[in-house]
Coordinates of C-alpha atoms in Angstrom, one line a residue:
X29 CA 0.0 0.0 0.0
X30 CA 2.9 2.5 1.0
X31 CA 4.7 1.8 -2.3
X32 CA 1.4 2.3 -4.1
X33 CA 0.8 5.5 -2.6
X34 CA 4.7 6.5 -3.7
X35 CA 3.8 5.4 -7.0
X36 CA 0.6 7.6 -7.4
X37 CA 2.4 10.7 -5.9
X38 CA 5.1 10.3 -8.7
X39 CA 2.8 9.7 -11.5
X40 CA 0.9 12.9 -10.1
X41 CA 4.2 15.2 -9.8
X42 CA 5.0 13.8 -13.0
X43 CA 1.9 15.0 -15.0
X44 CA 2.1 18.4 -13.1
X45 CA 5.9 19.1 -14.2
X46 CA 4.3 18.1 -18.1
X47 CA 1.6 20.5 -17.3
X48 CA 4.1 23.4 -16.4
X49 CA 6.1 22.6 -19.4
X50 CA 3.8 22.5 -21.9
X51 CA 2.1 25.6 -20.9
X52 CA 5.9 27.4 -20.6
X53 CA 6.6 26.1 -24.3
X54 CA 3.2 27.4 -25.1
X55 CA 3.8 30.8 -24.0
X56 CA 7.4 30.5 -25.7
X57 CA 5.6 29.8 -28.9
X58 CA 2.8 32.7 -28.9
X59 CA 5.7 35.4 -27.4
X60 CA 8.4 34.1 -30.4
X61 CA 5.2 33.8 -32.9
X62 CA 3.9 38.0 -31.9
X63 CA 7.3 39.5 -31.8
X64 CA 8.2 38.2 -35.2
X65 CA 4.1 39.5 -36.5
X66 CA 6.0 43.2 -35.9
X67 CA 8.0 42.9 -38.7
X68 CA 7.7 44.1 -42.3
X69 CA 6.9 41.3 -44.2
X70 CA 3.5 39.3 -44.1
X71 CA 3.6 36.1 -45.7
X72 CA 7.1 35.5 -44.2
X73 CA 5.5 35.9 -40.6
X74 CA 3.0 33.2 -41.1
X75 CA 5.5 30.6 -42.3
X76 CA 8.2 31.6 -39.7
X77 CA 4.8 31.5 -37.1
X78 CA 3.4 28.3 -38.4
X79 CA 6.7 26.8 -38.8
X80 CA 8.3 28.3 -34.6
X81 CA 5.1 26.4 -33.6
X82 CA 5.4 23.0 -35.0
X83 CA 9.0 23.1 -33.5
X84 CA 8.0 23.7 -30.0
X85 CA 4.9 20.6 -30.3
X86 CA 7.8 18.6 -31.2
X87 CA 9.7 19.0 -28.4
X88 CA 6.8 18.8 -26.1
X89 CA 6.2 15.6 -27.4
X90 CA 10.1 14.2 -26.8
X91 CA 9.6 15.8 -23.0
X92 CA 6.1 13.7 -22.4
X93 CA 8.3 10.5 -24.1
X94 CA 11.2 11.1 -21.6
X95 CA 9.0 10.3 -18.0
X96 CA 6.9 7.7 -19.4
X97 CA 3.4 9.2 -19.7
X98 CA 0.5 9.0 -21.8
X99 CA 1.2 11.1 -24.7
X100 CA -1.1 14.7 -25.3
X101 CA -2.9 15.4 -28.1
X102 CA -1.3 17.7 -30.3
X103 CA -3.0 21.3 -29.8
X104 CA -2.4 21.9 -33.2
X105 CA -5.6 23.5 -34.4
X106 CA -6.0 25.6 -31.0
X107 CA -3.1 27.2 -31.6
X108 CA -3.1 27.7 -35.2
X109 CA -6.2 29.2 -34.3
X110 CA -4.6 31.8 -32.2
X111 CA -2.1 32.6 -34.4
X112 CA -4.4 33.6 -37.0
X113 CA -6.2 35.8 -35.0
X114 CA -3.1 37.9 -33.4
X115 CA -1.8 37.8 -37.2
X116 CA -5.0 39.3 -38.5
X117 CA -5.2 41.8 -35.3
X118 CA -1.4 42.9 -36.1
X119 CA -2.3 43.1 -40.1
X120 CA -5.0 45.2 -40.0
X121 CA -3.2 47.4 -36.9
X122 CA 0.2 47.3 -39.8
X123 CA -2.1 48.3 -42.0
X124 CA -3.7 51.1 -41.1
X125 CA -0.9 52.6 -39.6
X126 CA 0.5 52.8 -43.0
X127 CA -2.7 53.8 -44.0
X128 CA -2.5 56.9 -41.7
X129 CA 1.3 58.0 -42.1
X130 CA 0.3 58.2 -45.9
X131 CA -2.8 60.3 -45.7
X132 CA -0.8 62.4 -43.0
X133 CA 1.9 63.1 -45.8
X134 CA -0.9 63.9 -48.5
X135 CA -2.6 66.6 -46.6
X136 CA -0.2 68.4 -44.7
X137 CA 1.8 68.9 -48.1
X138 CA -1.4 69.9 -49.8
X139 CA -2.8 73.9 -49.1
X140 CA -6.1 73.2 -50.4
X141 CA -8.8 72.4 -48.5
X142 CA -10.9 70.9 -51.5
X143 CA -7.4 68.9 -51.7
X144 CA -7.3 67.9 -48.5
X145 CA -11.7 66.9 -47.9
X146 CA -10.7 64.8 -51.3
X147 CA -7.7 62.7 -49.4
X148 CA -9.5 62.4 -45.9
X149 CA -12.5 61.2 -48.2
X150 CA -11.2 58.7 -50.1
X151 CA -9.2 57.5 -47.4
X152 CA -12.0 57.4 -44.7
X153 CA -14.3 55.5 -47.2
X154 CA -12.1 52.7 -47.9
X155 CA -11.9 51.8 -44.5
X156 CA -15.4 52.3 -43.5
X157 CA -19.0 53.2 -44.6
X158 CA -18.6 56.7 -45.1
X159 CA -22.3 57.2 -46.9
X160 CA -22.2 60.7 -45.7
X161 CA -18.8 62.2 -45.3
X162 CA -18.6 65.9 -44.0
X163 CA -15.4 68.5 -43.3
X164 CA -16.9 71.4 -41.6
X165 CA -14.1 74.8 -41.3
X166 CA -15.9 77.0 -38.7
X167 CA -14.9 80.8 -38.4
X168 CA -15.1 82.2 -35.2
X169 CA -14.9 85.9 -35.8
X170 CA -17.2 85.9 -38.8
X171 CA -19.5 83.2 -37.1
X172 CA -19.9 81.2 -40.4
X173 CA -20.0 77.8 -41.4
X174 CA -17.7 76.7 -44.6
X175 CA -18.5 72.8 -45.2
X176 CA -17.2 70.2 -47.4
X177 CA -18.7 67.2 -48.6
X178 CA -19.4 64.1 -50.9
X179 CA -22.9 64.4 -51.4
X180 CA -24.7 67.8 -52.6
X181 CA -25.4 69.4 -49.6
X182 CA -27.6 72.8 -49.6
X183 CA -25.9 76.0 -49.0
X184 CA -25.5 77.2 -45.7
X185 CA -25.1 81.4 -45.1
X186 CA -27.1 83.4 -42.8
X187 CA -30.8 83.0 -43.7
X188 CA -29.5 78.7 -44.1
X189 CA -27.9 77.7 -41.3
X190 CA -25.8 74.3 -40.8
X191 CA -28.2 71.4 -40.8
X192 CA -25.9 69.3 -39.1
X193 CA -26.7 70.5 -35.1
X194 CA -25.0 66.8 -34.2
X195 CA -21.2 68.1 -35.7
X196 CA -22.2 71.8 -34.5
X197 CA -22.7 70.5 -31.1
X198 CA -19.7 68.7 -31.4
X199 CA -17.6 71.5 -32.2
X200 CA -18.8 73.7 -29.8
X201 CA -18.1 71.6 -26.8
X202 CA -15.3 70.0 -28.1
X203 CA -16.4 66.5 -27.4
X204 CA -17.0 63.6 -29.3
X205 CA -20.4 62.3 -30.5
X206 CA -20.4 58.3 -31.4
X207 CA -24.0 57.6 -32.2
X208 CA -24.4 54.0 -33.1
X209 CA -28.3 53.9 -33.1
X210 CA -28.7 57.3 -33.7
X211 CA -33.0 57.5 -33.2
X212 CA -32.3 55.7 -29.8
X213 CA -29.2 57.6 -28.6
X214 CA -29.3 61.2 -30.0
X215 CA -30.9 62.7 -27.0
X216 CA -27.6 61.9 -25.1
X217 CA -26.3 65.3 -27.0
X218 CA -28.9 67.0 -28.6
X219 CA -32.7 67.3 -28.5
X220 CA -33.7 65.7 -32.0
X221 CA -32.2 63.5 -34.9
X222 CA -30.4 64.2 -37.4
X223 CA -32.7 64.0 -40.5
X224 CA -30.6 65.0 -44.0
X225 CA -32.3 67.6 -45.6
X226 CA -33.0 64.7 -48.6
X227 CA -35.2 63.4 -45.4
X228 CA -32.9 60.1 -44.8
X229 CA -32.1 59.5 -41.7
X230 CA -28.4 58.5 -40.9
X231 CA -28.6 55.6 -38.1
X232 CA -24.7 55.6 -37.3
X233 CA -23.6 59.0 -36.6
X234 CA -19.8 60.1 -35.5
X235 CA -18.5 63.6 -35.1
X236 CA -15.0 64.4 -34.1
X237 CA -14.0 67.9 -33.5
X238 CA -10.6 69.3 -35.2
X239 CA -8.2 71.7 -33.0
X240 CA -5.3 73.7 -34.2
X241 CA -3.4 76.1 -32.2
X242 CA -5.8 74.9 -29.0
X243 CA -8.5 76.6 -31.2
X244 CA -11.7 74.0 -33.0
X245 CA -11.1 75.0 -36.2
X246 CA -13.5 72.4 -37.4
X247 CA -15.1 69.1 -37.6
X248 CA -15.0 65.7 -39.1
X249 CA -18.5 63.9 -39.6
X250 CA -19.0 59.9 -41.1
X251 CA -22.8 58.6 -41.2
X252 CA -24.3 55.5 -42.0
X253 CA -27.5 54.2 -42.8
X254 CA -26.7 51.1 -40.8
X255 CA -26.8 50.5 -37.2
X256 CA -23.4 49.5 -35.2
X257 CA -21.5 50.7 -38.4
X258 CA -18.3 51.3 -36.7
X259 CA -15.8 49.7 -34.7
X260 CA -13.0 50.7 -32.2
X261 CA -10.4 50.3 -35.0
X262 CA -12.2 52.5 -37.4
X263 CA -12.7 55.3 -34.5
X264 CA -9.2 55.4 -33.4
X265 CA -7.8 55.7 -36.9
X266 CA -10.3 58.4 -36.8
X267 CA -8.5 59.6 -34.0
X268 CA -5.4 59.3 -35.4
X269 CA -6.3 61.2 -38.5
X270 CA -7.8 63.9 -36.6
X271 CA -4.0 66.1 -35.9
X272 CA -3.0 65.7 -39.6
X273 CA -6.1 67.1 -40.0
X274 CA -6.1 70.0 -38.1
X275 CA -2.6 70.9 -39.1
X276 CA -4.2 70.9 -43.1
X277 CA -7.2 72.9 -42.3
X278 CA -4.8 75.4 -41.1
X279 CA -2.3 75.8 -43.0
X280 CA -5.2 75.9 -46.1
X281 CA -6.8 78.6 -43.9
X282 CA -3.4 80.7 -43.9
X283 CA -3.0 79.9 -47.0
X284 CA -6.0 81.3 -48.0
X285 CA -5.4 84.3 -46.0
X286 CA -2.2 85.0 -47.5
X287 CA -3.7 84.8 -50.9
X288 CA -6.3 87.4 -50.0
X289 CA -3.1 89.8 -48.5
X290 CA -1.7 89.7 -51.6
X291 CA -3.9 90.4 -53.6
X292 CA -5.3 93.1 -51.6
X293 CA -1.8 94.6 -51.7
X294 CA -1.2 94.0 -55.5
X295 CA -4.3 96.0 -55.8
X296 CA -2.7 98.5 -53.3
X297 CA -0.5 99.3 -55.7
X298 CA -2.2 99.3 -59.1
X299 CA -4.2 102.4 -57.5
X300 CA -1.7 104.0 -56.0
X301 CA 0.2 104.3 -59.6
X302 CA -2.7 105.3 -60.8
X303 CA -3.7 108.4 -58.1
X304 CA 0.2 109.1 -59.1
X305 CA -0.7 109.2 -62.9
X306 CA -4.0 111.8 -62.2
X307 CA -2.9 114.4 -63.5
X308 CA -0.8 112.9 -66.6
X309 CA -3.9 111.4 -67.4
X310 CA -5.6 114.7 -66.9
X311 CA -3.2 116.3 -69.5
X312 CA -3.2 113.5 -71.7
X313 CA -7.0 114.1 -72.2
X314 CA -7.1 117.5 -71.9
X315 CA -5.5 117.2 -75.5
X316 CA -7.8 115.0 -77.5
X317 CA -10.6 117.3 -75.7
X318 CA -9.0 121.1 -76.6
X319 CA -9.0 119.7 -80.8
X320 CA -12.6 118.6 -80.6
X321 CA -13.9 121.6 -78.8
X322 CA -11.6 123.7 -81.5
X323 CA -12.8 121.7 -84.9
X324 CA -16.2 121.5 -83.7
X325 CA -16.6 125.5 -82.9
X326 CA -14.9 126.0 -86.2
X327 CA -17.4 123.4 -87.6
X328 CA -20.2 125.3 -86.6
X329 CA -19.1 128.9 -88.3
X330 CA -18.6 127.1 -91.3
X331 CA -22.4 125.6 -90.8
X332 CA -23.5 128.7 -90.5
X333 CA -21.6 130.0 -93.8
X334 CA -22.5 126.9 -95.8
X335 CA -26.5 128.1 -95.3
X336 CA -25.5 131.4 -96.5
X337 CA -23.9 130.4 -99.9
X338 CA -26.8 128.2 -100.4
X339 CA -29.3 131.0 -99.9
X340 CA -27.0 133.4 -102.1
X341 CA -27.2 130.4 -104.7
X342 CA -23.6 129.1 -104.8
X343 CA -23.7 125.6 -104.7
X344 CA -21.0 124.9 -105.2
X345 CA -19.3 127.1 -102.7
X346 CA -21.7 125.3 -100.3
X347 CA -20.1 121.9 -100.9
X348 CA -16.4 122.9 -100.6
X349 CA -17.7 124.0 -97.1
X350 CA -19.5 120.9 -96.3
X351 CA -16.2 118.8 -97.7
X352 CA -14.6 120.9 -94.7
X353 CA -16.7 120.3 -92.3
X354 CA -16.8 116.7 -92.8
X355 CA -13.2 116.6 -92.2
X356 CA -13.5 118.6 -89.6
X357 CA -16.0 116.1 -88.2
X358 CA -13.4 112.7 -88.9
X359 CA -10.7 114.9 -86.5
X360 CA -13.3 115.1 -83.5
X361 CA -14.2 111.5 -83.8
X362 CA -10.5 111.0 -83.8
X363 CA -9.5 112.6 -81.2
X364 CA -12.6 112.0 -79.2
X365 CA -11.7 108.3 -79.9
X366 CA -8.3 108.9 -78.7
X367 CA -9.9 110.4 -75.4
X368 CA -12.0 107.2 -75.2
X369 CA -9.2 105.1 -75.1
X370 CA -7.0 106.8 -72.7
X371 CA -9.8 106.4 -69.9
X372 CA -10.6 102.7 -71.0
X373 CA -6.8 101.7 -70.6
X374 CA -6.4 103.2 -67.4
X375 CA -10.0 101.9 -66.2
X376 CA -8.3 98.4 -67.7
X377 CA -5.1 99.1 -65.2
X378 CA -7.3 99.8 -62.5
X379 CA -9.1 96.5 -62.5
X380 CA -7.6 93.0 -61.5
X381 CA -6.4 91.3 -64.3
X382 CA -8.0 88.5 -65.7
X383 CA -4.8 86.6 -67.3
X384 CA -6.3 86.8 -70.4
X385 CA -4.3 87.3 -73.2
X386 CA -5.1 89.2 -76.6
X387 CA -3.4 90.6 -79.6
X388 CA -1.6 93.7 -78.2
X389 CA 0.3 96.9 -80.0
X390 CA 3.5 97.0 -77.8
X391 CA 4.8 100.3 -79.4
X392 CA 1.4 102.2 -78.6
X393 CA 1.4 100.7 -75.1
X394 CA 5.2 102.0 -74.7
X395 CA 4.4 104.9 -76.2
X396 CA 1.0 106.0 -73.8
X397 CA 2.6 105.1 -70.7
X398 CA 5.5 107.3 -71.8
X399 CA 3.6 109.8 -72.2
X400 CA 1.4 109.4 -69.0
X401 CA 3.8 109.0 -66.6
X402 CA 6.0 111.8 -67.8
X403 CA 2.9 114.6 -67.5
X404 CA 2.3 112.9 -64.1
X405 CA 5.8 113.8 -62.5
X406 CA 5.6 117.2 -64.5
X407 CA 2.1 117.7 -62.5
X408 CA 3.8 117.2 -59.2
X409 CA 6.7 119.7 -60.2
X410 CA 6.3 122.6 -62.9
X411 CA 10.1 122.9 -62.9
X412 CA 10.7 118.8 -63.9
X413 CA 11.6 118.9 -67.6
X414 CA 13.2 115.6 -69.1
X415 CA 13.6 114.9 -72.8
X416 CA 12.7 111.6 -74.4
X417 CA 14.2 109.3 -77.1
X418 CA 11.8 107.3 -78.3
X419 CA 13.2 104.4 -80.9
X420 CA 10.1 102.0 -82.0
X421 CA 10.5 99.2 -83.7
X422 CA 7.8 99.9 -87.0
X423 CA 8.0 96.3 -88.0
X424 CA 7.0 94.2 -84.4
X425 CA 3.6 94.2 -85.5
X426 CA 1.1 92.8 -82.4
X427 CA 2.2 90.8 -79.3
X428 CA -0.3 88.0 -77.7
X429 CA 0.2 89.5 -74.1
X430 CA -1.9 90.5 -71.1
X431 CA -2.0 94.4 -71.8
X432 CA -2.9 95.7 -68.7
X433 CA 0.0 93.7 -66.8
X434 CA 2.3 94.9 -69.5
X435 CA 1.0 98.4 -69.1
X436 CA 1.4 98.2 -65.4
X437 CA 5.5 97.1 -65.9
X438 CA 5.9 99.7 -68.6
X439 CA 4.3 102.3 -66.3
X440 CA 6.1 101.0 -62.8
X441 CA 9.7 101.7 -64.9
X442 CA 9.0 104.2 -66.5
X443 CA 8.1 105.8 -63.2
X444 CA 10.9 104.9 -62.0
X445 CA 13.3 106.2 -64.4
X446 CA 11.6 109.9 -64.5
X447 CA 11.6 110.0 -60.6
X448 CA 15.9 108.7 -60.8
X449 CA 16.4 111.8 -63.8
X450 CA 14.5 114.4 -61.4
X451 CA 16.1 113.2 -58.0
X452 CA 19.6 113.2 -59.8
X453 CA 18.7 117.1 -61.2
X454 CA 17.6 118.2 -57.6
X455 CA 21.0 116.7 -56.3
X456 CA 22.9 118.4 -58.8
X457 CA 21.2 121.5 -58.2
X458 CA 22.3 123.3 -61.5
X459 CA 26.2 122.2 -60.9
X460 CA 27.8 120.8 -63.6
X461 CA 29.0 116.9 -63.8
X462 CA 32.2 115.4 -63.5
X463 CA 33.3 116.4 -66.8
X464 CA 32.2 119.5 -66.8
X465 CA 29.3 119.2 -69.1
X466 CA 25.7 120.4 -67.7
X467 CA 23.0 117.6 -67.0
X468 CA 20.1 117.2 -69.0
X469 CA 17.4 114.5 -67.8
X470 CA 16.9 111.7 -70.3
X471 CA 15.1 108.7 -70.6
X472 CA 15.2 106.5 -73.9
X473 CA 12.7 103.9 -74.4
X474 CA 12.9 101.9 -77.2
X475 CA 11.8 98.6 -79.3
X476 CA 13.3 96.2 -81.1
X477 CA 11.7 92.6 -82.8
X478 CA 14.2 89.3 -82.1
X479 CA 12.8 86.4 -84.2
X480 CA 9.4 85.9 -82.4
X481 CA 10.0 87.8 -79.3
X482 CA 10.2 91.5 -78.5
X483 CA 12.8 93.5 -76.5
X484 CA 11.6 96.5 -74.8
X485 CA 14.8 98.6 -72.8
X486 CA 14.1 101.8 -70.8
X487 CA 16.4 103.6 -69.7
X488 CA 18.3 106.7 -67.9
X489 CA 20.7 108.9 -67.1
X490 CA 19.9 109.2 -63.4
X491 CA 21.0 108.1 -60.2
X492 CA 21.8 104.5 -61.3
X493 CA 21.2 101.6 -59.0
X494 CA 24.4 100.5 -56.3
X495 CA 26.0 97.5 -56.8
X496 CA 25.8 96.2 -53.5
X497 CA 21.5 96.7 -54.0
X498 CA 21.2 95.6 -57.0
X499 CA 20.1 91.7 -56.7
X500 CA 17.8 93.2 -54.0
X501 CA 15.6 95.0 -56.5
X502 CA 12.9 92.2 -57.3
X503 CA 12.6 91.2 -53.3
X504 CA 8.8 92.4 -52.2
X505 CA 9.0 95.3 -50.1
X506 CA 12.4 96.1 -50.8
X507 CA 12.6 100.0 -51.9
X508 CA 14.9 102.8 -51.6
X509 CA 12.8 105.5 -52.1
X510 CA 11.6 107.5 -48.6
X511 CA 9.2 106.7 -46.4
X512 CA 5.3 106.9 -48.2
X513 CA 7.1 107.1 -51.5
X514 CA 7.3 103.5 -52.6
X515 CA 6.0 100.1 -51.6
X516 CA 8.5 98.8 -52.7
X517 CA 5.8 95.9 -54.7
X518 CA 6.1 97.6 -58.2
X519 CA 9.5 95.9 -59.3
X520 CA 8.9 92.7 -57.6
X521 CA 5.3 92.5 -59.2
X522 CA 6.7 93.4 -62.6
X523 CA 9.7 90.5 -62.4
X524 CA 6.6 88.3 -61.4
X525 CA 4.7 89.2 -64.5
X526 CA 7.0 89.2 -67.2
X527 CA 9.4 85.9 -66.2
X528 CA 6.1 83.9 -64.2
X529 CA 3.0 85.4 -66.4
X530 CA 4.7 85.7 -69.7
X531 CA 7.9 83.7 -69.6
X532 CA 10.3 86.4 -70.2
X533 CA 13.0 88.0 -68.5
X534 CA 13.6 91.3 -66.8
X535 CA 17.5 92.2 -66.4
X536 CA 18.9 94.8 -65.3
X537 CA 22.3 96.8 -65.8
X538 CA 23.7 100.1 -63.9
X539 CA 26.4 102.0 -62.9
X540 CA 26.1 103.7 -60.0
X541 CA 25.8 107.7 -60.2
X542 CA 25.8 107.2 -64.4
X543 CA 22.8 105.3 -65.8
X544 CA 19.8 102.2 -65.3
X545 CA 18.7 100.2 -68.0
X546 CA 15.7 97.6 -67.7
X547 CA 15.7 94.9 -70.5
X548 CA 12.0 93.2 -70.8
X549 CA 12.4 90.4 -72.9
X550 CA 9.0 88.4 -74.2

């Protein structure tokens, strides 16, 4: 009986040191089988699994052989069960990771925001049932709703406010909503269901509020028309999303901002070179406007001494006067032409430019703004006198160009090289120069045709540009005129517009103290 009783404690110690080993070599076998899941390549971790696993059984089998037991049944299917399931788990978890890092690299390079609703959309929906997707953008200051989405959704202003209270709400307590029966659960955050204006109703609802700069700057919303619709993988790769988004909304949002600076600026400056130009323009129509009043008082004697030949009987006395006045009558139409178009091209110079290109007489253009910008400066100072060499190329023919962006670089340097000539006079104060010869103000602005392009120089004999300046000249904002003179935009716009909006070039060549010459090149 004693040696019976030694037996069964044996046996009994024997089956619980198997026990302990096999559930060791188990937990060997699952820790070996997930560590080698983390790495890159899929198929390899299921056969290097699969394969780890057989292994371990095996040796569990030579261990039970060694003390004499029964053997086990292989746990081959429970544990190839297992492994399939932490596989899948560490897939999909692979997977979207990847799936994330890649939509966080498309929308934080992108400064759209129809660029950026596009990426989270696509993204979002191949993951999920994204039947309704929406981006809301919500402006603080302005207290306006601006809303992207995937289905046509009715405007939203003032009279049309956002029909979605369920993201609003959201937003504005910066919380989460996860609706997963939304008719049951929606009185958890507001005090109705949702109900799309198209009169569906959504029955899984999720809104996830968007913060940049510890500011909601907006608000993600995915509905479903199914119940239950999304699971805690799909919400925190929501989640995860959610800081690429914000940093795209706002950097479109500053973007956008910028955009609007500029061009407010750009338009700045069109109008203040026009209020400089007043009173060239003033003069310039004054002219057209003197002839027609002249021709058509003259006109009107001759009228008047046309009836009285015809009452005396001379005929044809009469007609030689009429043949006069009908002459007289092509000037005034001339001329009042000619004031028609001065006011049209500077209401053209006034207005943002379209980009629009159209077939364009480059010597007239040169040879308005010329004019115009001269009589400006001369309005601002009687004494200014300059003299002009004008050299136009007869055979250039038209240009396709954008006139009034043309205009506005022919008009900035020309500007430009009047206010040099009439800075260097006042500096030189009737002394004579270096060589002993007395200074005379010039500008020359000339033509010439080179195959299919056109060159277009101006220069002058003014101040002349300093070397150590000179590749500052194009920078926005850089000027070296005084204080409320200059922007310090007119250079840098018109390098923009002749290399970016026509693909030309805009050099430049001085000597300090001597001369400046621009070279436009299109």
């Amino acid at each position: 009986m004693f040696n019976f009783l030694i037996y069964l404690l044996c046996l009994m110690a024997g089956m619980l040191i198997v026990y302990l080993f096999l559930n060791a070599k188990y937990r060997e076998a699952v820790h070996r089988v997930r560590g080698k899941l983390s790495r890159i390549n899929p198929q390899a971790l299921q056969m290097d699994a699969s394969k780890n696993a057989m292994q371990t059984l095996a040796q569990i089998e030579e261990a039970v052989d060694a003390i004499s037991i029964p053997k086990i049944a292989k746990p081959e299917n429970a544990v190839d069960d297992k492994v399939q399931i932490e596989f899948e788990k560490m897939t999909e978890r692979f997977n979207n990771l990847q799936i994330v890092n890649e939509l966080g690299q498309r929308v934080t390079s992108s400064l759209s925001l129809k660029e950026t609703f596009d990426h989270l959309y696509k993204t979002i929906n191949s993951v999920m049932d994204a039947a309704i997707f929406e981006m809301g953008i919500y402006s603080w200051k302005e207290n306006t709703w601006k809303v992207l989405a995937n289905w046509d959704m009715p405007r939203i202003d003032q009279d049309h406010p956002y029909y979605n209270h369920i993201a609003e709400w959201s937003l504005m307590n910066n919380r989460e909503v996860l609706l997963f029966d939304a008719e049951k659960d929606f009185a958890r955050y507001v005090d109705k269901t949702l109900i799309l204006p198209n009169k569906q109703i959504p029955q899984s609802i999720i809104s996830f509020p968007v913060t940049h700069a510890e500011v909601e700057v907006g608000v993600l919303s995915v509905m479903s028309f199914g119940k239950n619709a999304y699971n805690d993988y799909q919400l925190e790769m929501i989640r995860s999303i959610l800081p690429y988004t914000a940093v795209a909304i706002g950097n479109a949002l500053v973007h956008e901002e910028l955009v609007s600076t500029q061009a407010q600026l750009i338009q700045n400056e069109k109008m203040a070179s026009l209020g400089e130009l007043t009173s060239g323009i003033a003069h310039e129509i004054q002219n057209p406007l003197n002839f027609v009043n002249n021709f058509a008082e003259v006109s009107n004697e001759m009228i008047d001494e046309m009836f009285a030949e015809l009452e005396n009987g001379n005929a044809d006395e009469a007609k030689s006067i009429a043949e006069d006045v009908k002459q007289n009558l092509e000037k005034i139409s001339f001329h009042g032409k000619r004031a028609d178009g001065i006011v049209k091209g500077m209401l053209q110079h006034s207005r943002s430019s379209n980009g629009q290109k159209e077939m364009t007489d480059i010597n007239q253009l040169a040879d308005e703004y010329t004019r115009l910008s001269y009589h400006g400066l001369r309005a601002k100072d009687k004494s200014f006198n300059a003299t002009i060499h004008s050299d136009l190329d007869q055979t250039l023919g038209k240009m396709n160009v954008v006139p009034q962006d043309i205009g506005r670089v022919l008009l900035n340097l020309l500007t430009n090289a009047f206010y040099s000539v009439a800075e260097k006079n006042k500096l030189l104060q009737g002394n004579l120069l270096a060589d002993g010869s007395s200074y005379a103000p010039t500008v020359w602005v000339s033509t010439k045709k080179l195959g299919a392009k056109v060159e277009i120089k101006i220069r002058d004999n003014g101040n002349g540009i300093p070397k150590k300046i000179i590749d500052k000249i194009y920078q926005p904002f850089f000027t070296t005129k005084p204080t409320g003179q200059g922007t310090g935009l007119g250079l840098s716009l018109s390098y923009d517009i002749i290399t970016k909006g026509h693909g030309g070039e805009l050099k430049v060549d001085s000597i300090e103290g001597e001369f400046a010459e621009f070279i436009i090149i299109i």
